[in-house]
Coordinates of N, CA and C in Angstrom, one line a residue:
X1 N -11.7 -1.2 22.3 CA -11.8 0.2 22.0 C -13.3 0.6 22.2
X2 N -14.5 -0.1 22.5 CA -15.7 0.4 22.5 C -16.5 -0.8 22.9
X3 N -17.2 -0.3 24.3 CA -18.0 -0.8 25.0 C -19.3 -0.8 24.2
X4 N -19.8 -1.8 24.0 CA -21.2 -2.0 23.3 C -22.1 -1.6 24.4
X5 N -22.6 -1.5 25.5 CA -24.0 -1.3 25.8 C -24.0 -0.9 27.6
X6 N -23.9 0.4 27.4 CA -24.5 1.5 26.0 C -22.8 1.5 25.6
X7 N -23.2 2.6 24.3 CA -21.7 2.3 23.5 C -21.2 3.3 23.8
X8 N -19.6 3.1 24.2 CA -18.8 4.2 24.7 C -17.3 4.3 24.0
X9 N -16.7 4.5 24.0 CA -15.3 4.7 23.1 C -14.7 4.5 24.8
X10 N -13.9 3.5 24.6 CA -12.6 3.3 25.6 C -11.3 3.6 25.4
X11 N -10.7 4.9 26.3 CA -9.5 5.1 25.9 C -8.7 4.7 27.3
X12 N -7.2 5.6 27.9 CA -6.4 5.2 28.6 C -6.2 6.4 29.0
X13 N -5.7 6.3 30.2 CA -5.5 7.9 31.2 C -4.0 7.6 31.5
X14 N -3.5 8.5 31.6 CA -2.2 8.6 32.7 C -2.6 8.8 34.1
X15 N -1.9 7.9 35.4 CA -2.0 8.1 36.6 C -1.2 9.4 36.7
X16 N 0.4 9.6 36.0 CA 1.1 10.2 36.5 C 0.8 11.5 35.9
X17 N 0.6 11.5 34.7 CA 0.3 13.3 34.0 C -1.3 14.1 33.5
X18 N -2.2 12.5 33.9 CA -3.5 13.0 34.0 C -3.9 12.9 32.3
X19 N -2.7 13.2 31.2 CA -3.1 12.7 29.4 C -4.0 11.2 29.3
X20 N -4.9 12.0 28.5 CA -5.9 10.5 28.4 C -5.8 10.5 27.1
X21 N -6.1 9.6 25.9 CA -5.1 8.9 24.6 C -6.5 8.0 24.0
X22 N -7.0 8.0 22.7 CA -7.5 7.5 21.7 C -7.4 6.9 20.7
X23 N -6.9 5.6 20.5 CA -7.7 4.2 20.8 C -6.2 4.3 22.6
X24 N -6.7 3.1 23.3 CA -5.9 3.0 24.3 C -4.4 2.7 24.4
X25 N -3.4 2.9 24.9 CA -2.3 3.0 24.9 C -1.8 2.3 26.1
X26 N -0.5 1.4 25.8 CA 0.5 0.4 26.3 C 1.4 1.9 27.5
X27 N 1.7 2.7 27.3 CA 2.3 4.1 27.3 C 2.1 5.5 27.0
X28 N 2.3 6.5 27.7 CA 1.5 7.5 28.0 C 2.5 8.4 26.8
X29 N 2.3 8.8 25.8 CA 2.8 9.3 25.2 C 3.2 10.4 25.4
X30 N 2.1 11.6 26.5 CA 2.6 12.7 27.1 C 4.1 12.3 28.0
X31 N 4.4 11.7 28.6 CA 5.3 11.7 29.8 C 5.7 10.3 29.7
X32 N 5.5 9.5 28.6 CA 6.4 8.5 28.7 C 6.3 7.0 29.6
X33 N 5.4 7.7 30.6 CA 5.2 6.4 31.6 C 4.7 4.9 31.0
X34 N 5.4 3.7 31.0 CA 4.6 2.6 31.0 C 3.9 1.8 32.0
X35 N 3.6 2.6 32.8 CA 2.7 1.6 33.8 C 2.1 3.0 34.7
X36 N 0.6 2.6 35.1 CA -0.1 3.4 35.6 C -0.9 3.8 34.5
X37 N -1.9 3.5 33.8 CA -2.8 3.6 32.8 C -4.1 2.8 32.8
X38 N -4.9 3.7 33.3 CA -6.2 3.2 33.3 C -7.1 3.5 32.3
X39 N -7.9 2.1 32.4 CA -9.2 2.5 31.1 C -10.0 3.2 31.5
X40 N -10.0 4.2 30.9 CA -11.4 5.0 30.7 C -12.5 5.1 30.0
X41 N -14.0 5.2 29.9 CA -15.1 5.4 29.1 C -15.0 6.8 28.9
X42 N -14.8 7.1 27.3 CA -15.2 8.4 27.0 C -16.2 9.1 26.7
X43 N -16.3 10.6 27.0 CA -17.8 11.1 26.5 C -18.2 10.5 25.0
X44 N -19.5 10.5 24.8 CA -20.7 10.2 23.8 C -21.1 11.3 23.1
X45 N -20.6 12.7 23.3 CA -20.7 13.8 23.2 C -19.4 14.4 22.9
X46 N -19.8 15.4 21.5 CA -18.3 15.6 21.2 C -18.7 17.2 20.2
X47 N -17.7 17.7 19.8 CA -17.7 18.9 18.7 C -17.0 18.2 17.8
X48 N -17.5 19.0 16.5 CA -16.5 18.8 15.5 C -15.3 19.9 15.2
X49 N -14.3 19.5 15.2 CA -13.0 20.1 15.1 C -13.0 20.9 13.7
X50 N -12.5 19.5 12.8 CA -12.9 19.5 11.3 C -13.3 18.7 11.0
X51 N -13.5 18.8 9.2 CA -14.3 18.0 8.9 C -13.3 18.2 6.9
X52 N -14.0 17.3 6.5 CA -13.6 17.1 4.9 C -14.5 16.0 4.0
X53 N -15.1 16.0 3.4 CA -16.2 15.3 2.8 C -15.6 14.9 1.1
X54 N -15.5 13.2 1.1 CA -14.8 13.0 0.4 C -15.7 12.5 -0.6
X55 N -15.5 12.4 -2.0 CA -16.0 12.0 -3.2 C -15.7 11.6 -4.0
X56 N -14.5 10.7 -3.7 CA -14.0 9.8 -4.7 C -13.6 8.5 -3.4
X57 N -14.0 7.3 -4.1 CA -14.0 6.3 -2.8 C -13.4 5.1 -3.4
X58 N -12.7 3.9 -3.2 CA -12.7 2.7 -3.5 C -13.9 2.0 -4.1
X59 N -14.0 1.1 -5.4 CA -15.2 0.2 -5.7 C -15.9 0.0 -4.2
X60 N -17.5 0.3 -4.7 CA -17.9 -0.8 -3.5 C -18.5 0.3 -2.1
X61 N -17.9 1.5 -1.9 CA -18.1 2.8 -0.8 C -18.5 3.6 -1.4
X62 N -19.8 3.7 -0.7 CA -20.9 4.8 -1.7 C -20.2 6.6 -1.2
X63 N -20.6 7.2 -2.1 CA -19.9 8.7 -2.1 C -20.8 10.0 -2.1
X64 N -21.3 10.5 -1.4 CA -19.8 11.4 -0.7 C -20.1 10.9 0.8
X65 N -19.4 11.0 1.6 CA -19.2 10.9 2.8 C -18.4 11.7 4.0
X66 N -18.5 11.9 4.9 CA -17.8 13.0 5.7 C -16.7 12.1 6.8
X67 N -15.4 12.8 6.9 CA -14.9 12.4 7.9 C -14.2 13.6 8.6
X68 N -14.3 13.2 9.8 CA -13.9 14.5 10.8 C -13.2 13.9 12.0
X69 N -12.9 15.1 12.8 CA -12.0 15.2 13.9 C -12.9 15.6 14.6
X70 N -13.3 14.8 16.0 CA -14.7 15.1 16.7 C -13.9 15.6 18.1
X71 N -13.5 16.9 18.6 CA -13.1 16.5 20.1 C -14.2 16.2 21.3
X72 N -13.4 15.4 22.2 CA -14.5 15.2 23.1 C -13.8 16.0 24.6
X73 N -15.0 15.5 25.7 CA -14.5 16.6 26.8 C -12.9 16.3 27.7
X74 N -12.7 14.9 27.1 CA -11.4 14.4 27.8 C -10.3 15.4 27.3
X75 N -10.2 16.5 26.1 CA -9.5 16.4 25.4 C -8.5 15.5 24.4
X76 N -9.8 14.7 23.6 CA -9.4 13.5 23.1 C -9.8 14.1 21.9
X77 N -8.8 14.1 21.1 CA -9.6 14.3 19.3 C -9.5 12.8 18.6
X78 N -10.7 12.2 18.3 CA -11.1 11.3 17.6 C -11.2 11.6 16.0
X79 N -10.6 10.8 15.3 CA -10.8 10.8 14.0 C -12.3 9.5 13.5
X80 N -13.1 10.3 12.7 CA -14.6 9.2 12.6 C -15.2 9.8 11.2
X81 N -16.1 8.9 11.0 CA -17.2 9.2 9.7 C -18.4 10.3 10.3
X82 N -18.4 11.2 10.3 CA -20.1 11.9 10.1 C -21.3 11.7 9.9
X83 N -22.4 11.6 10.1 CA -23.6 11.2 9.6 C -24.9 12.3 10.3
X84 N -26.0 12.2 9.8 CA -27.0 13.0 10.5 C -27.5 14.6 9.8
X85 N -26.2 14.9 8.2 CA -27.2 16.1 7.2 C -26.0 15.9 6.2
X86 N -26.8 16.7 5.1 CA -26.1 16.4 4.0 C -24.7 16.7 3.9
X87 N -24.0 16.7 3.1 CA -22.2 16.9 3.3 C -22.0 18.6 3.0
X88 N -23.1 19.3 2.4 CA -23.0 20.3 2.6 C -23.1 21.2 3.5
X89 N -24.0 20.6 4.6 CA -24.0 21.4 5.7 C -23.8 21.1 7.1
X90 N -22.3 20.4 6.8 CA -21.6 20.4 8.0 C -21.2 21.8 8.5
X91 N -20.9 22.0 9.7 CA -19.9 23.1 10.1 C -18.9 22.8 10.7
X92 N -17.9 23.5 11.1 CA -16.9 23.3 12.4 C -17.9 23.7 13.4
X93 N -17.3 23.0 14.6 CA -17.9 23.6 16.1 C -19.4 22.9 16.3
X94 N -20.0 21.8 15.2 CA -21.2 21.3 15.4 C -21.4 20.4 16.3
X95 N -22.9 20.3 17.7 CA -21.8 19.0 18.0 C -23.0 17.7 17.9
X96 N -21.9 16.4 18.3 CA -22.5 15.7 17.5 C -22.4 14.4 19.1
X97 N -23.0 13.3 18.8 CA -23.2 12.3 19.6 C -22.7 11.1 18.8
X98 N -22.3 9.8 19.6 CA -21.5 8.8 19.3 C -22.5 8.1 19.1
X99 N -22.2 7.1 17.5 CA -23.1 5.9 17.8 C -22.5 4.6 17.3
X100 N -23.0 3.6 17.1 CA -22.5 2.8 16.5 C -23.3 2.2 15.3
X101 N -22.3 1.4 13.9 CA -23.0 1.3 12.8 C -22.0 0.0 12.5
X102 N -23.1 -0.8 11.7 CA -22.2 -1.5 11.4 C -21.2 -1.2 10.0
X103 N -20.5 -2.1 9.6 CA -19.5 -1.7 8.4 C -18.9 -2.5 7.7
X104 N -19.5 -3.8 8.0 CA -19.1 -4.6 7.0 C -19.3 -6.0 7.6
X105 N -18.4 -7.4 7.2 CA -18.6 -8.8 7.8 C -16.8 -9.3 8.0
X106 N -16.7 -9.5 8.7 CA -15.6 -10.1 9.2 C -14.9 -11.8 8.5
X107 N -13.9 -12.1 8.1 CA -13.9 -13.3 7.3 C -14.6 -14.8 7.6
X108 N -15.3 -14.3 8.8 CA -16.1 -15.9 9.0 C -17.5 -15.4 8.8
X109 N -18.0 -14.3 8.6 CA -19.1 -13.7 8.2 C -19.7 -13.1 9.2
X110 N -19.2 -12.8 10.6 CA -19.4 -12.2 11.5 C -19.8 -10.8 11.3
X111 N -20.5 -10.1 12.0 CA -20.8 -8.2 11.3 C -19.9 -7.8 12.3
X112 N -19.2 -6.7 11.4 CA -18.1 -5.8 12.1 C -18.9 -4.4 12.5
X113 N -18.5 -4.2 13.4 CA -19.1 -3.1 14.0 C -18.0 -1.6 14.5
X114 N -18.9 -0.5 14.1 CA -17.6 0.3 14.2 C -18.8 1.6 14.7
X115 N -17.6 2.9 15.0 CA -18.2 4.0 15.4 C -18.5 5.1 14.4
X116 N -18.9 5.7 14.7 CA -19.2 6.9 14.2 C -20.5 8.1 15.1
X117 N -19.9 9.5 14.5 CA -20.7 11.0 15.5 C -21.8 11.1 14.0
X118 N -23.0 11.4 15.2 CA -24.1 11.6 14.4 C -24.3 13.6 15.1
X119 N -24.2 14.3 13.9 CA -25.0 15.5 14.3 C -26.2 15.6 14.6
X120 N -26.3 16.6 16.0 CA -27.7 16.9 16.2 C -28.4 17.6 15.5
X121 N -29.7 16.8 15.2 CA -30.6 17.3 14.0 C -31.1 18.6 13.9
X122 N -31.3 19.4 15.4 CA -31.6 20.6 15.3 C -30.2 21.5 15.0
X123 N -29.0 21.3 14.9 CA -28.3 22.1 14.9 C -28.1 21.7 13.2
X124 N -27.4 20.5 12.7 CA -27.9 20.4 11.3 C -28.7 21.3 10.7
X125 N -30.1 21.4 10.7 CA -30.7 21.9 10.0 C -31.2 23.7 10.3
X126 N -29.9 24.3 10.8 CA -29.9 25.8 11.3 C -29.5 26.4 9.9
X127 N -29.4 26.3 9.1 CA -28.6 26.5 8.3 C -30.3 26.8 6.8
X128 N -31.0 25.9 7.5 CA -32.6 25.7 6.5 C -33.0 27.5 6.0

């Protein structure tokens, strides 16, 4: 699901109806097709759809934190964590860039690595 370097989100295209799909898909969910699906590298660049900033978390996940629906130019809506201004001044429509963070260790102690959209800092701080 995500090319490390540089880091891209990899999804799946349809040959036959042109629907591209996030995380990648066995079958095209628009049209059904199982074969004819290529990987594709998605934009690194995206808006935010929505957003919701949560404040109550499991032991252990610091609070508050933001999660949103980032679309990107494929017409791909990604669901990811937020980062880049406070939780109060997100907006809809902000946009934001893909990065990667890590998120934890894996059961052999390995670091797990995962994505997340960081807002641009000038647009973040329009609001000052």
């Amino acid at each position: 699901m995500i090319n490390l370097d540089p880091p891209r989100l990899l999804g799946s295209q349809c040959q036959s109806c042109g629907n591209t799909t996030f995380p990648p898909q066995r079958f095209c969910p628009a049209c059904g097709r199982g074969d004819g699906l290529d990987e594709v590298e998605l934009s690194t660049r995206g808006t935010v759809y929505s957003f919701t900033v949560v404040r109550q978390a499991p032991p252990g996940v610091a609070v508050p934190y933001v999660l949103a629906y980032v679309d990107l130019r494929e017409q791909v809506r990604v669901m990811c964590q937020l980062t880049g201004a406070q939780p109060d001044d997100y907006e809809i429509g902000m946009e934001c860039d893909l990065e990667l963070t890590p998120f934890g260790h894996g059961p052999e102690g390995a670091e797990t690595v995962g994505f997340r959209f960081r807002v641009q800092p000038r647009v973040a701080s329009r609001r000052s």
